[in-house]
CSV table of C-alpha atoms and ligand atoms in Angstrom, one decimal:
chain,number,residue,atom,x,y,z
A,1,UNK,CA,101.7,45.5,129.5
A,2,UNK,CA,100.0,47.7,126.8
A,3,UNK,CA,100.7,48.7,123.5
A,4,UNK,CA,99.9,52.3,122.1
A,5,UNK,CA,100.4,53.8,118.7
A,6,UNK,CA,102.9,56.4,118.3
A,7,UNK,CA,102.3,56.6,114.4
A,8,UNK,CA,104.2,56.9,111.1
A,9,UNK,CA,107.8,57.7,111.7
A,10,UNK,CA,110.5,58.9,109.2
A,11,UNK,CA,112.9,56.1,108.0
A,12,UNK,CA,110.7,53.6,109.2
A,13,UNK,CA,111.3,50.0,107.7
A,14,UNK,CA,108.9,48.6,105.3
A,15,UNK,CA,106.9,45.5,104.9
A,16,UNK,CA,105.2,44.4,102.1
A,17,UNK,CA,102.6,46.8,103.1
A,18,UNK,CA,104.7,49.7,103.2
A,19,UNK,CA,106.3,51.8,105.7
A,20,UNK,CA,105.6,50.0,109.4
A,21,UNK,CA,104.1,52.2,112.3
A,22,UNK,CA,105.8,52.9,115.2
A,23,UNK,CA,104.7,51.5,118.6
A,24,UNK,CA,105.3,51.5,122.5
A,25,UNK,CA,105.0,48.6,124.7
A,26,UNK,CA,104.5,49.5,128.2
A,27,UNK,CA,105.1,46.9,130.8
A,28,UNK,CA,103.7,47.6,134.6
A,29,UNK,CA,106.4,49.2,137.0
A,30,UNK,CA,108.6,50.4,134.2
A,31,UNK,CA,108.4,53.8,133.2
A,32,UNK,CA,109.8,54.1,129.7
A,33,UNK,CA,108.4,51.3,127.3
A,34,UNK,CA,110.2,50.0,124.4
A,35,UNK,CA,109.5,50.9,120.9
A,36,UNK,CA,109.0,48.7,118.2
A,37,UNK,CA,107.7,48.8,114.5
A,38,UNK,CA,105.0,46.9,113.3
A,39,UNK,CA,103.0,46.4,110.1
A,40,UNK,CA,100.6,49.2,109.7
A,41,UNK,CA,97.8,47.3,107.7
A,42,UNK,CA,97.6,43.9,109.5
A,43,UNK,CA,97.0,43.9,113.0
A,44,UNK,CA,96.6,39.8,112.7
A,45,UNK,CA,100.1,38.6,112.7
A,46,UNK,CA,98.9,35.9,110.4
A,47,UNK,CA,98.5,38.2,107.9
A,48,UNK,CA,101.9,40.0,108.2
A,49,UNK,CA,104.4,39.3,110.8
A,50,UNK,CA,106.8,41.9,110.5
A,51,UNK,CA,108.5,43.3,113.8
A,52,UNK,CA,111.2,45.2,114.3
A,53,UNK,CA,112.4,46.8,118.0
A,54,UNK,CA,113.3,50.5,117.2
A,55,UNK,CA,116.8,50.2,118.6
A,56,UNK,CA,117.6,46.9,117.0
A,57,UNK,CA,120.2,46.7,114.5
A,58,UNK,CA,119.5,44.8,111.4
A,59,UNK,CA,122.4,43.3,109.3
A,60,UNK,CA,122.7,43.5,105.5
A,61,UNK,CA,122.0,40.2,104.8
A,62,UNK,CA,118.5,40.6,106.4
A,63,UNK,CA,117.7,43.9,105.0
A,64,UNK,CA,118.6,42.2,101.6
A,65,UNK,CA,116.4,39.4,102.7
A,66,UNK,CA,113.8,41.6,103.7
A,67,UNK,CA,113.9,43.5,100.3
A,68,UNK,CA,113.5,40.3,98.5
A,69,UNK,CA,110.6,39.2,100.7
A,70,UNK,CA,108.6,42.4,100.2
A,71,UNK,CA,109.2,42.3,96.4
A,72,UNK,CA,107.9,38.5,96.3
A,73,UNK,CA,105.0,39.6,98.3
A,74,UNK,CA,103.5,41.9,95.8
A,75,UNK,CA,100.6,40.7,93.8
A,76,UNK,CA,101.5,38.5,90.9
A,77,UNK,CA,100.2,40.9,88.1
A,78,UNK,CA,100.7,44.7,87.8
A,79,UNK,CA,97.8,46.9,87.8
A,80,UNK,CA,98.7,47.9,84.1
A,81,UNK,CA,98.8,44.1,83.3
A,82,UNK,CA,95.4,43.4,85.0
A,83,UNK,CA,94.2,46.6,82.8
A,84,UNK,CA,95.3,44.9,79.8
A,85,UNK,CA,93.8,41.5,80.8
A,86,UNK,CA,90.4,43.1,81.5
A,87,UNK,CA,90.5,44.7,77.8
A,88,UNK,CA,90.7,41.1,76.6
A,89,UNK,CA,88.3,39.8,78.6
A,90,UNK,CA,85.7,42.1,77.7
A,91,UNK,CA,86.4,41.3,74.0
A,92,UNK,CA,85.4,37.6,74.9
A,93,UNK,CA,82.3,36.2,74.0
A,94,UNK,CA,79.9,35.3,77.1
A,95,UNK,CA,80.6,31.7,77.0
A,96,UNK,CA,84.3,32.2,77.6
A,97,UNK,CA,84.3,34.7,80.5
A,98,UNK,CA,85.3,32.9,83.5
A,99,UNK,CA,86.0,34.0,87.1
A,100,UNK,CA,87.9,31.9,89.4
A,101,UNK,CA,86.5,32.0,92.8
A,102,UNK,CA,89.4,30.7,94.6
A,103,UNK,CA,92.0,32.8,93.0
A,104,UNK,CA,89.4,35.7,92.8
A,105,UNK,CA,90.6,36.3,89.3
A,106,UNK,CA,89.0,36.9,85.8
A,107,UNK,CA,90.6,34.1,84.1
A,108,UNK,CA,91.6,34.5,80.3
A,109,UNK,CA,91.5,31.3,78.1
A,110,UNK,CA,94.4,30.2,78.2
A,111,UNK,CA,94.9,30.3,81.9
A,112,UNK,CA,91.6,27.6,82.3
A,113,UNK,CA,93.9,25.0,82.5
A,114,UNK,CA,95.4,26.1,85.4
A,115,UNK,CA,92.5,26.6,87.3
A,116,UNK,CA,90.5,23.3,86.4
A,117,UNK,CA,90.3,22.1,89.7
A,118,UNK,CA,89.1,25.6,91.3
A,119,UNK,CA,85.7,26.6,91.4
A,120,UNK,CA,84.9,29.1,89.0
A,121,UNK,CA,81.8,31.1,87.7
A,122,UNK,CA,80.9,31.2,84.1
A,123,UNK,CA,79.5,33.6,81.8
A,124,UNK,CA,80.4,36.5,83.5
A,125,UNK,CA,77.9,39.6,82.3
A,126,UNK,CA,78.8,43.2,81.8
A,127,UNK,CA,76.5,44.0,84.8
A,128,UNK,CA,78.7,41.8,86.8
A,129,UNK,CA,81.8,43.4,85.7
A,130,UNK,CA,80.4,46.8,86.9
A,131,UNK,CA,79.6,45.5,90.0
A,132,UNK,CA,82.9,43.7,91.5
A,133,UNK,CA,82.0,44.2,95.0
A,134,UNK,CA,79.0,41.5,94.3
A,135,UNK,CA,81.3,39.4,92.3
A,136,UNK,CA,84.3,39.3,94.7
A,137,UNK,CA,83.7,37.9,98.4
A,138,UNK,CA,84.2,40.3,101.0
A,139,UNK,CA,87.4,40.1,102.8
A,140,UNK,CA,85.8,39.6,106.3
A,141,UNK,CA,88.8,38.9,108.5
A,142,UNK,CA,88.2,41.6,111.4
A,143,UNK,CA,91.8,42.6,112.2
A,144,UNK,CA,92.8,43.3,108.7
A,145,UNK,CA,90.4,44.2,105.8
A,146,UNK,CA,87.1,44.1,107.6
A,147,UNK,CA,85.0,44.5,104.3
A,148,UNK,CA,81.7,45.4,105.4
A,149,UNK,CA,79.8,46.5,102.5
A,150,UNK,CA,76.8,49.2,102.4
A,151,UNK,CA,73.6,48.0,102.1
A,152,UNK,CA,71.9,49.4,99.2
A,153,UNK,CA,69.7,51.9,101.0
A,154,UNK,CA,72.7,53.3,102.8
A,155,UNK,CA,74.8,53.5,99.6
A,156,UNK,CA,72.1,55.2,97.6
A,157,UNK,CA,71.5,57.4,100.5
A,158,UNK,CA,75.1,58.8,100.6
A,159,UNK,CA,75.3,59.2,96.8
A,160,UNK,CA,72.1,61.2,96.6
A,161,UNK,CA,73.4,63.3,99.4
A,162,UNK,CA,76.8,63.7,97.7
A,163,UNK,CA,74.6,65.0,94.4
A,164,UNK,CA,72.3,67.3,96.3
A,165,UNK,CA,75.4,69.0,98.0
A,166,UNK,CA,76.9,69.5,94.7
A,167,UNK,CA,79.9,67.4,94.5
A,168,UNK,CA,81.0,66.0,91.3
A,169,UNK,CA,84.1,64.3,92.6
A,170,UNK,CA,84.4,61.7,95.2
A,171,UNK,CA,87.6,60.3,96.6
A,172,UNK,CA,86.4,57.0,98.0
A,173,UNK,CA,89.0,55.9,100.4
A,174,UNK,CA,88.0,52.2,101.2
A,175,UNK,CA,84.4,52.4,100.0
A,176,UNK,CA,84.5,50.1,96.8
A,177,UNK,CA,80.6,49.6,96.6
A,178,UNK,CA,80.0,53.5,96.7
A,179,UNK,CA,82.6,54.0,94.1
A,180,UNK,CA,81.1,51.1,91.7
A,181,UNK,CA,77.6,53.2,92.2
A,182,UNK,CA,78.9,56.3,91.1
A,183,UNK,CA,80.6,54.7,88.5
A,184,UNK,CA,77.6,52.8,87.2
A,185,UNK,CA,75.8,56.4,87.6
A,186,UNK,CA,78.5,58.1,85.6
A,187,UNK,CA,77.9,55.9,82.9
A,188,UNK,CA,74.1,56.7,82.6
A,189,UNK,CA,74.0,59.7,80.1
A,190,UNK,CA,73.9,63.5,81.3
A,191,UNK,CA,75.6,62.5,84.7
A,192,UNK,CA,79.1,63.9,85.6
A,193,UNK,CA,80.1,62.5,88.9
A,194,UNK,CA,83.6,60.9,89.2
A,195,UNK,CA,84.9,58.7,91.6
A,196,UNK,CA,88.6,57.7,92.4
A,197,UNK,CA,89.0,54.4,94.4
A,198,UNK,CA,91.7,54.3,96.9
A,199,UNK,CA,92.1,50.7,98.7
A,200,UNK,CA,94.2,47.8,99.9
A,201,UNK,CA,92.2,45.2,98.1
A,202,UNK,CA,94.2,44.8,95.0
A,203,UNK,CA,91.6,42.5,93.4
A,204,UNK,CA,89.7,45.8,92.4
A,205,UNK,CA,92.5,46.6,90.1
A,206,UNK,CA,91.3,44.2,87.5
A,207,UNK,CA,88.0,46.0,87.1
A,208,UNK,CA,89.5,49.8,87.0
A,209,UNK,CA,91.9,51.8,85.4
A,210,UNK,CA,94.7,53.3,86.9
A,211,UNK,CA,92.5,56.7,86.9
A,212,UNK,CA,89.9,54.8,88.7
A,213,UNK,CA,91.6,53.0,91.3
A,214,UNK,CA,94.9,53.4,93.4
A,215,UNK,CA,96.2,50.5,95.7
A,216,UNK,CA,96.5,52.4,98.8
A,217,UNK,CA,97.1,52.0,102.4
A,218,UNK,CA,95.1,54.0,104.5
A,219,UNK,CA,97.0,53.6,107.7
A,220,UNK,CA,100.4,55.0,106.4
A,221,UNK,CA,99.4,56.9,103.5
A,222,UNK,CA,101.1,54.4,101.1
A,223,UNK,CA,100.6,54.4,97.7
A,224,UNK,CA,101.8,50.9,96.2
A,225,UNK,CA,101.9,52.6,92.8
A,226,UNK,CA,104.7,54.9,93.8
A,227,UNK,CA,104.6,58.5,92.4
A,228,UNK,CA,102.6,58.0,89.5
A,229,UNK,CA,99.8,57.0,91.6
A,230,UNK,CA,100.1,59.6,93.7
A,231,UNK,CA,100.0,62.3,91.0
A,232,UNK,CA,97.0,60.6,89.8
A,233,UNK,CA,95.2,61.5,93.1
A,234,UNK,CA,96.7,64.7,93.2
A,235,UNK,CA,95.1,65.5,89.6
A,236,UNK,CA,92.0,64.0,90.9
A,237,UNK,CA,91.6,66.5,93.8
A,238,UNK,CA,92.4,69.6,91.7
A,239,UNK,CA,89.1,70.9,91.4
A,240,UNK,CA,88.8,71.6,87.5
A,241,UNK,CA,86.0,73.4,86.0
A,242,UNK,CA,84.5,74.1,89.7
A,243,UNK,CA,83.8,70.4,90.2
A,244,UNK,CA,83.8,70.3,93.8
A,245,UNK,CA,85.7,67.1,95.6
A,246,UNK,CA,84.7,65.3,98.7
A,247,UNK,CA,86.3,62.5,100.6
A,248,UNK,CA,84.5,59.5,101.7
A,249,UNK,CA,85.9,56.9,104.1
A,250,UNK,CA,84.7,53.7,105.8
A,251,UNK,CA,87.9,52.4,107.4
A,252,UNK,CA,88.0,49.4,109.5
A,253,UNK,CA,87.1,49.8,113.0
A,254,UNK,CA,90.4,49.1,114.8
A,255,UNK,CA,92.1,51.2,117.3
A,256,UNK,CA,94.3,53.0,114.9
A,257,UNK,CA,92.3,56.2,114.9
A,258,UNK,CA,95.3,58.0,115.0
A,259,UNK,CA,97.0,56.6,112.0
A,260,UNK,CA,94.1,57.3,110.2
A,261,UNK,CA,93.9,60.8,111.1
A,262,UNK,CA,97.3,61.2,110.3
A,263,UNK,CA,96.6,59.9,106.6
A,264,UNK,CA,93.3,61.7,105.9
A,265,UNK,CA,95.5,64.9,107.2
A,266,UNK,CA,97.8,64.3,104.2
A,267,UNK,CA,95.0,63.6,101.7
A,268,UNK,CA,93.9,66.9,102.9
A,269,UNK,CA,96.9,68.7,102.8
A,270,UNK,CA,97.0,67.2,99.0
A,271,UNK,CA,93.9,68.8,98.3
A,272,UNK,CA,95.0,72.1,99.7
A,273,UNK,CA,98.0,72.1,98.0
A,274,UNK,CA,96.3,72.1,94.8
A,275,UNK,CA,96.4,76.0,95.0
A,276,UNK,CA,93.0,77.0,94.7
A,277,UNK,CA,91.9,80.1,95.7
A,278,UNK,CA,89.6,80.0,98.5
A,279,UNK,CA,91.3,77.0,99.5
A,280,UNK,CA,93.0,79.2,102.2
A,281,UNK,CA,91.0,78.5,105.6
A,282,UNK,CA,89.1,75.6,104.3
A,283,UNK,CA,89.4,71.9,104.9
A,284,UNK,CA,88.8,69.4,102.2
A,285,UNK,CA,85.1,68.5,102.9
A,286,UNK,CA,85.0,64.7,104.0
A,287,UNK,CA,82.7,62.2,105.3
A,288,UNK,CA,84.5,59.9,108.0
A,289,UNK,CA,82.2,57.0,108.3
A,290,UNK,CA,83.0,55.5,111.7
A,291,UNK,CA,81.0,54.0,115.2
A,292,UNK,CA,79.7,56.6,117.3
A,293,UNK,CA,81.6,55.3,120.4
A,294,UNK,CA,84.6,56.9,118.5
A,295,UNK,CA,83.3,60.3,118.5
A,296,UNK,CA,85.7,62.0,121.1
A,297,UNK,CA,88.8,60.2,119.4
A,298,UNK,CA,87.8,61.6,115.8
A,299,UNK,CA,87.2,65.1,117.6
A,300,UNK,CA,90.5,65.0,119.0
A,301,UNK,CA,92.1,64.9,115.6
A,302,UNK,CA,89.4,67.0,113.5
A,303,UNK,CA,87.8,69.4,115.9
A,304,UNK,CA,86.1,70.9,112.9
A,305,UNK,CA,83.8,67.5,112.5
A,306,UNK,CA,80.5,66.9,113.9
A,307,UNK,CA,78.5,63.7,114.3
A,308,UNK,CA,75.7,63.2,112.2
A,309,UNK,CA,72.5,60.5,113.6
A,310,UNK,CA,72.2,58.7,110.4
A,311,UNK,CA,72.7,55.0,110.9
A,312,UNK,CA,74.8,53.5,108.1
A,313,UNK,CA,73.8,49.7,107.1
A,314,UNK,CA,75.9,47.0,105.9
A,315,UNK,CA,74.9,44.1,103.9
A,316,UNK,CA,77.0,41.5,105.2
A,317,UNK,CA,77.1,42.6,108.9
A,318,UNK,CA,74.8,40.6,111.1
A,319,UNK,CA,74.8,43.2,114.0
A,320,UNK,CA,74.8,46.6,111.6
A,321,UNK,CA,71.8,46.2,109.6
A,322,UNK,CA,68.6,48.3,109.8
A,323,UNK,CA,67.2,49.1,113.0
A,324,UNK,CA,63.6,49.4,111.3
A,325,UNK,CA,63.6,45.8,110.3
A,326,UNK,CA,63.8,44.5,114.1
A,327,UNK,CA,67.5,44.1,113.7
A,328,UNK,CA,69.9,45.4,116.3
A,329,UNK,CA,70.5,49.2,115.5
A,330,UNK,CA,73.7,50.3,113.6
A,331,UNK,CA,76.4,52.0,115.8
A,332,UNK,CA,78.0,53.1,112.4
A,333,UNK,CA,77.8,57.1,111.9
A,334,UNK,CA,78.9,59.9,109.3
A,335,UNK,CA,81.5,62.4,110.7
A,336,UNK,CA,81.9,65.3,108.9
A,337,UNK,CA,83.4,69.1,108.5
A,338,UNK,CA,80.1,70.3,106.5
A,339,UNK,CA,77.7,72.4,108.2
A,340,UNK,CA,75.3,69.8,110.1
A,341,UNK,CA,72.1,71.6,109.0
A,342,UNK,CA,73.1,70.6,105.3
A,343,UNK,CA,73.1,67.2,105.9
A,344,UNK,CA,69.5,66.5,105.2
A,345,UNK,CA,68.6,62.8,106.6
A,346,UNK,CA,65.3,61.0,105.2
A,347,UNK,CA,62.1,62.0,107.2
A,348,UNK,CA,60.8,58.8,105.8
A,349,UNK,CA,63.0,56.8,108.1
A,350,UNK,CA,62.3,58.9,111.0
A,351,UNK,CA,64.6,61.3,111.1
A,352,UNK,CA,63.4,65.2,112.1
A,353,UNK,CA,65.1,68.8,112.1
A,354,UNK,CA,66.0,70.0,115.5
A,355,UNK,CA,65.4,73.8,115.1
A,356,UNK,CA,67.6,74.5,118.2
A,357,UNK,CA,70.7,72.1,117.4
A,358,UNK,CA,70.1,73.1,113.7
A,359,UNK,CA,70.8,69.4,112.4
A,360,UNK,CA,68.6,66.4,111.6
A,361,UNK,CA,68.4,63.7,114.4
A,362,UNK,CA,67.0,60.2,114.8
A,363,UNK,CA,63.3,60.0,115.9
A,364,UNK,CA,64.2,58.7,119.4
A,365,UNK,CA,66.6,61.7,120.1
A,366,UNK,CA,65.1,64.2,122.6
A,367,UNK,CA,66.2,67.7,122.6
A,368,UNK,CA,67.7,68.0,126.6
A,369,UNK,CA,66.8,71.2,128.1
A,370,UNK,CA,69.7,71.2,130.4
A,371,UNK,CA,72.5,70.1,128.1
A,372,UNK,CA,70.4,72.3,125.3
A,373,UNK,CA,71.3,69.7,122.7
A,374,UNK,CA,70.0,66.5,121.2
A,375,UNK,CA,72.1,64.3,123.1
A,376,UNK,CA,71.4,60.4,122.2
A,377,UNK,CA,74.1,58.8,120.2
A,378,UNK,CA,72.6,55.5,119.6
A,379,UNK,CA,69.0,56.6,118.7
A,380,UNK,CA,67.3,55.7,121.6
A,381,UNK,CA,66.3,58.3,124.2
A,382,UNK,CA,68.9,59.2,126.7
A,383,UNK,CA,68.2,60.7,130.4
A,384,UNK,CA,70.0,63.3,132.0
A,385,UNK,CA,72.4,62.8,134.9
A,386,UNK,CA,72.4,65.8,137.4
A,387,UNK,CA,75.6,64.5,138.9
A,388,UNK,CA,77.4,63.9,135.8
A,389,UNK,CA,75.9,66.9,134.2
A,390,UNK,CA,75.3,65.4,130.8
A,391,UNK,CA,73.1,62.9,129.3
A,392,UNK,CA,73.7,59.1,129.7
A,393,UNK,CA,72.5,55.9,127.9
A,394,UNK,CA,69.1,55.0,129.3
A,395,UNK,CA,70.4,51.8,130.6
A,396,UNK,CA,73.1,53.6,132.8
A,397,UNK,CA,72.9,54.6,136.4
A,398,UNK,CA,75.2,56.8,138.4
A,399,UNK,CA,77.7,55.1,140.5
A,400,UNK,CA,78.9,57.1,143.6
A,401,UNK,CA,82.2,55.1,143.6
A,402,UNK,CA,83.2,55.6,140.3
A,403,UNK,CA,81.7,59.0,140.3
A,404,UNK,CA,80.2,58.5,136.7
A,405,UNK,CA,77.3,56.9,135.1
A,406,UNK,CA,77.9,53.4,133.8
A,407,UNK,CA,76.4,50.0,133.4
A,408,UNK,CA,74.8,48.7,136.7
A,409,UNK,CA,77.0,45.8,136.3
A,410,UNK,CA,80.6,46.7,136.5
A,411,UNK,CA,83.7,46.6,138.9
A,412,UNK,CA,84.6,49.9,140.5
A,413,UNK,CA,87.9,49.6,139.4
A,414,UNK,CA,89.9,52.9,138.2
A,415,UNK,CA,92.4,53.0,135.5
A,416,UNK,CA,94.2,56.2,135.3
A,417,UNK,CA,94.8,56.1,131.5
A,418,UNK,CA,91.6,56.7,129.3
A,419,UNK,CA,90.1,53.6,127.4
A,420,UNK,CA,91.5,53.1,124.0
A,421,UNK,CA,87.7,53.1,122.5
A,422,UNK,CA,85.9,55.9,124.0
A,423,UNK,CA,88.9,58.0,125.7
A,424,UNK,CA,87.0,57.9,128.9
A,425,UNK,CA,89.2,57.3,132.1
A,426,UNK,CA,87.4,54.6,134.6
A,427,UNK,CA,87.8,51.5,132.3
A,428,UNK,CA,89.7,49.6,129.9
A,429,UNK,CA,89.0,48.9,126.5
A,430,UNK,CA,87.7,45.3,127.1
A,431,UNK,CA,85.1,46.7,129.5
A,432,UNK,CA,84.1,50.1,127.4
A,433,UNK,CA,80.5,50.5,128.0
A,434,UNK,CA,80.2,52.0,124.5
A,435,UNK,CA,80.8,48.3,123.0
A,436,UNK,CA,78.4,46.3,124.9
B,501,LIG,N1,81.1,50.4,103.4
B,501,LIG,C1,82.2,50.1,102.1
B,501,LIG,C2,83.3,49.2,102.7
B,501,LIG,C3,84.1,49.3,103.9
B,501,LIG,S1,84.9,47.9,104.3
B,501,LIG,C4,81.4,49.9,101.2
B,501,LIG,O1,80.6,49.4,101.0
B,501,LIG,O2,82.0,50.4,100.0
B,501,LIG,C5,86.7,48.8,104.5
B,501,LIG,C6,87.4,49.2,103.1
B,501,LIG,O3,88.5,49.4,103.6
B,501,LIG,C7,87.3,47.6,102.5
B,501,LIG,O4,87.2,47.9,101.0
B,501,LIG,C8,88.8,47.1,102.6
B,501,LIG,O5,89.5,46.6,101.6
B,501,LIG,C9,89.6,48.5,102.8
B,501,LIG,N2,90.8,48.3,103.6
B,501,LIG,C10,91.0,47.7,104.7
B,501,LIG,N3,92.1,48.1,105.4
B,501,LIG,C11,93.0,49.1,104.4
B,501,LIG,C12,93.9,49.9,104.3
B,501,LIG,N4,94.9,49.4,105.4
B,501,LIG,N5,94.1,50.4,103.4
B,501,LIG,C13,93.2,50.9,102.6
B,501,LIG,N6,92.0,50.0,102.7
B,501,LIG,C14,91.8,49.4,103.5
B,502,LIG,ZN1,92.1,29.6,90.3
B,503,LIG,ZN1,68.2,69.4,119.5
B,504,LIG,ZN1,71.2,66.4,129.3
B,505,LIG,ZN1,76.0,60.2,136.4
C-alpha cells in the first residue's frame, strides 16, 4: 500500500498541532483508497499519534476528550508569559541568569529549586540571549523538526543578498538563524531591516516578542496564537514606507511539498491582500530553500520559480557542509521567483555568470550546446544523452530496458506512478537516484 497526501481539508479535526491533513491510503488491487486524517507536523507517530478515518464517526465523549488533550498539550507558558519572564530575566545580574538545558528554558531564581538536578548553564550573557539558536540545542529528529542550522557563511551570504536586493523586511519561515542574524544587524545603528520569525519551535518565544515571533505550523498554515498572531503577520507583510518584503523559508525535507506549497500560497495571498497598488500581477518575492531533487515538484506548484546553483551549507548536518573543505557537497539550493540574473553568487567560491542562461552557475556547471542551458544540478559536470534528449549525471548511463538514463546498478522494474521525490516514473521513492 501507498500513502498520498490530499492536503488541508475544510472541517478537518485538530490535534495539538492544528488542523490535521487529509491523506489517502491505497492498497494494491483496490481502485479507491481509504482516506484518513493525520497530524500535519509530525510524520513520526511517536511525536503525535493523531489518526482518524475520514468516514469515522467520533462520539461526543471522544471529541471532548480530544479537546481536553489538545489543551493539555500546549506549552506550559504562553508567549505573553514568556515575554514577561524575559523582561525579568534581563534585569537579573549575570550570576543569577540560568538556563536549564534539560527543559530548554530560561530560569528565574524562584524556579531554580525545581531544576536542581537538571543540567543548567550559568551566567547567560546578553550576547547568548541574542543568539538563541546557539543556546538551544537543535531539534534534529528527522521526521518532525529536522532543525538544521545555516553555517555562518551561508547565513551571511543570504543576508547580504537580501540587503543588496533592497529588501527591508524578511518573513523568516522556519529560519531562526537568519532571523537572529537580522535582529542583531538591526540593533546596530543606522540599519533598518526587520524580520518576523514563523516557526513551530515554541522555545523561541522565550527570546522574542509577539512582533518578532509567531508560533506557526507551515504544513497547515496554522497560527497557534490565533487571530492576533495572524494579524501581526498581516501587518508585517504590509509594505509601509516602501519597505519591500521577501519571504525566506527552509522547511524540513519530508515529502509534504504540496502541504508546504499550499501554506506558502496562503502567505502569498496574505501579502497580496495588503492591497498595495502594483501588487496586481505580482507574487510576494520568496526564497524557498530545498534540495535540488525537489525541483520538479516545486515548479509544479510555483511555475514562476527557478533554482539557483548556490549550495546552502549547514552547521549540524554532517552531509550538507561546504564542498570546498573536502566534504560532500550540499544538495540544498535556493528556489526563487525573482529574476535569476539578480541573484549574484560569490565568484570567490567559484560561481560564474553564464551570459546565455543569464544567471550565476557553479564552476563545474558547463553550458550544454544541445540543451542550450547550464544543466548540472549538483555542481558536477553533467553529460548529454542523445536518447534522453537531456543532460544527466556523470555517473548515469542509458538503460535500453528502462528507456532512460539511470544508475548502472538498478533493477529494470517499472512503476506507473511517479517517484515521490523527483516525480519521475520508473522507480519508487526508496530507489530514487536523486537520493543516492
Ligand atoms: N536553516 C534554518 C533552519 C531550518 S531547519 C536556519 O538556520 O535558520 C527547519 C526549521 O523549520 C526549524 O527551525 C524547525 O523548528 C522549523 N519547523 C519544522 N517543522 C515545522 C512546522 N511544521 N512548521 C513551522 N516550522 C517548522
Ligand atoms: Zn529543568
Ligand atoms: Zn548556461
Ligand atoms: Zn544537454
Ligand atoms: Zn539516456
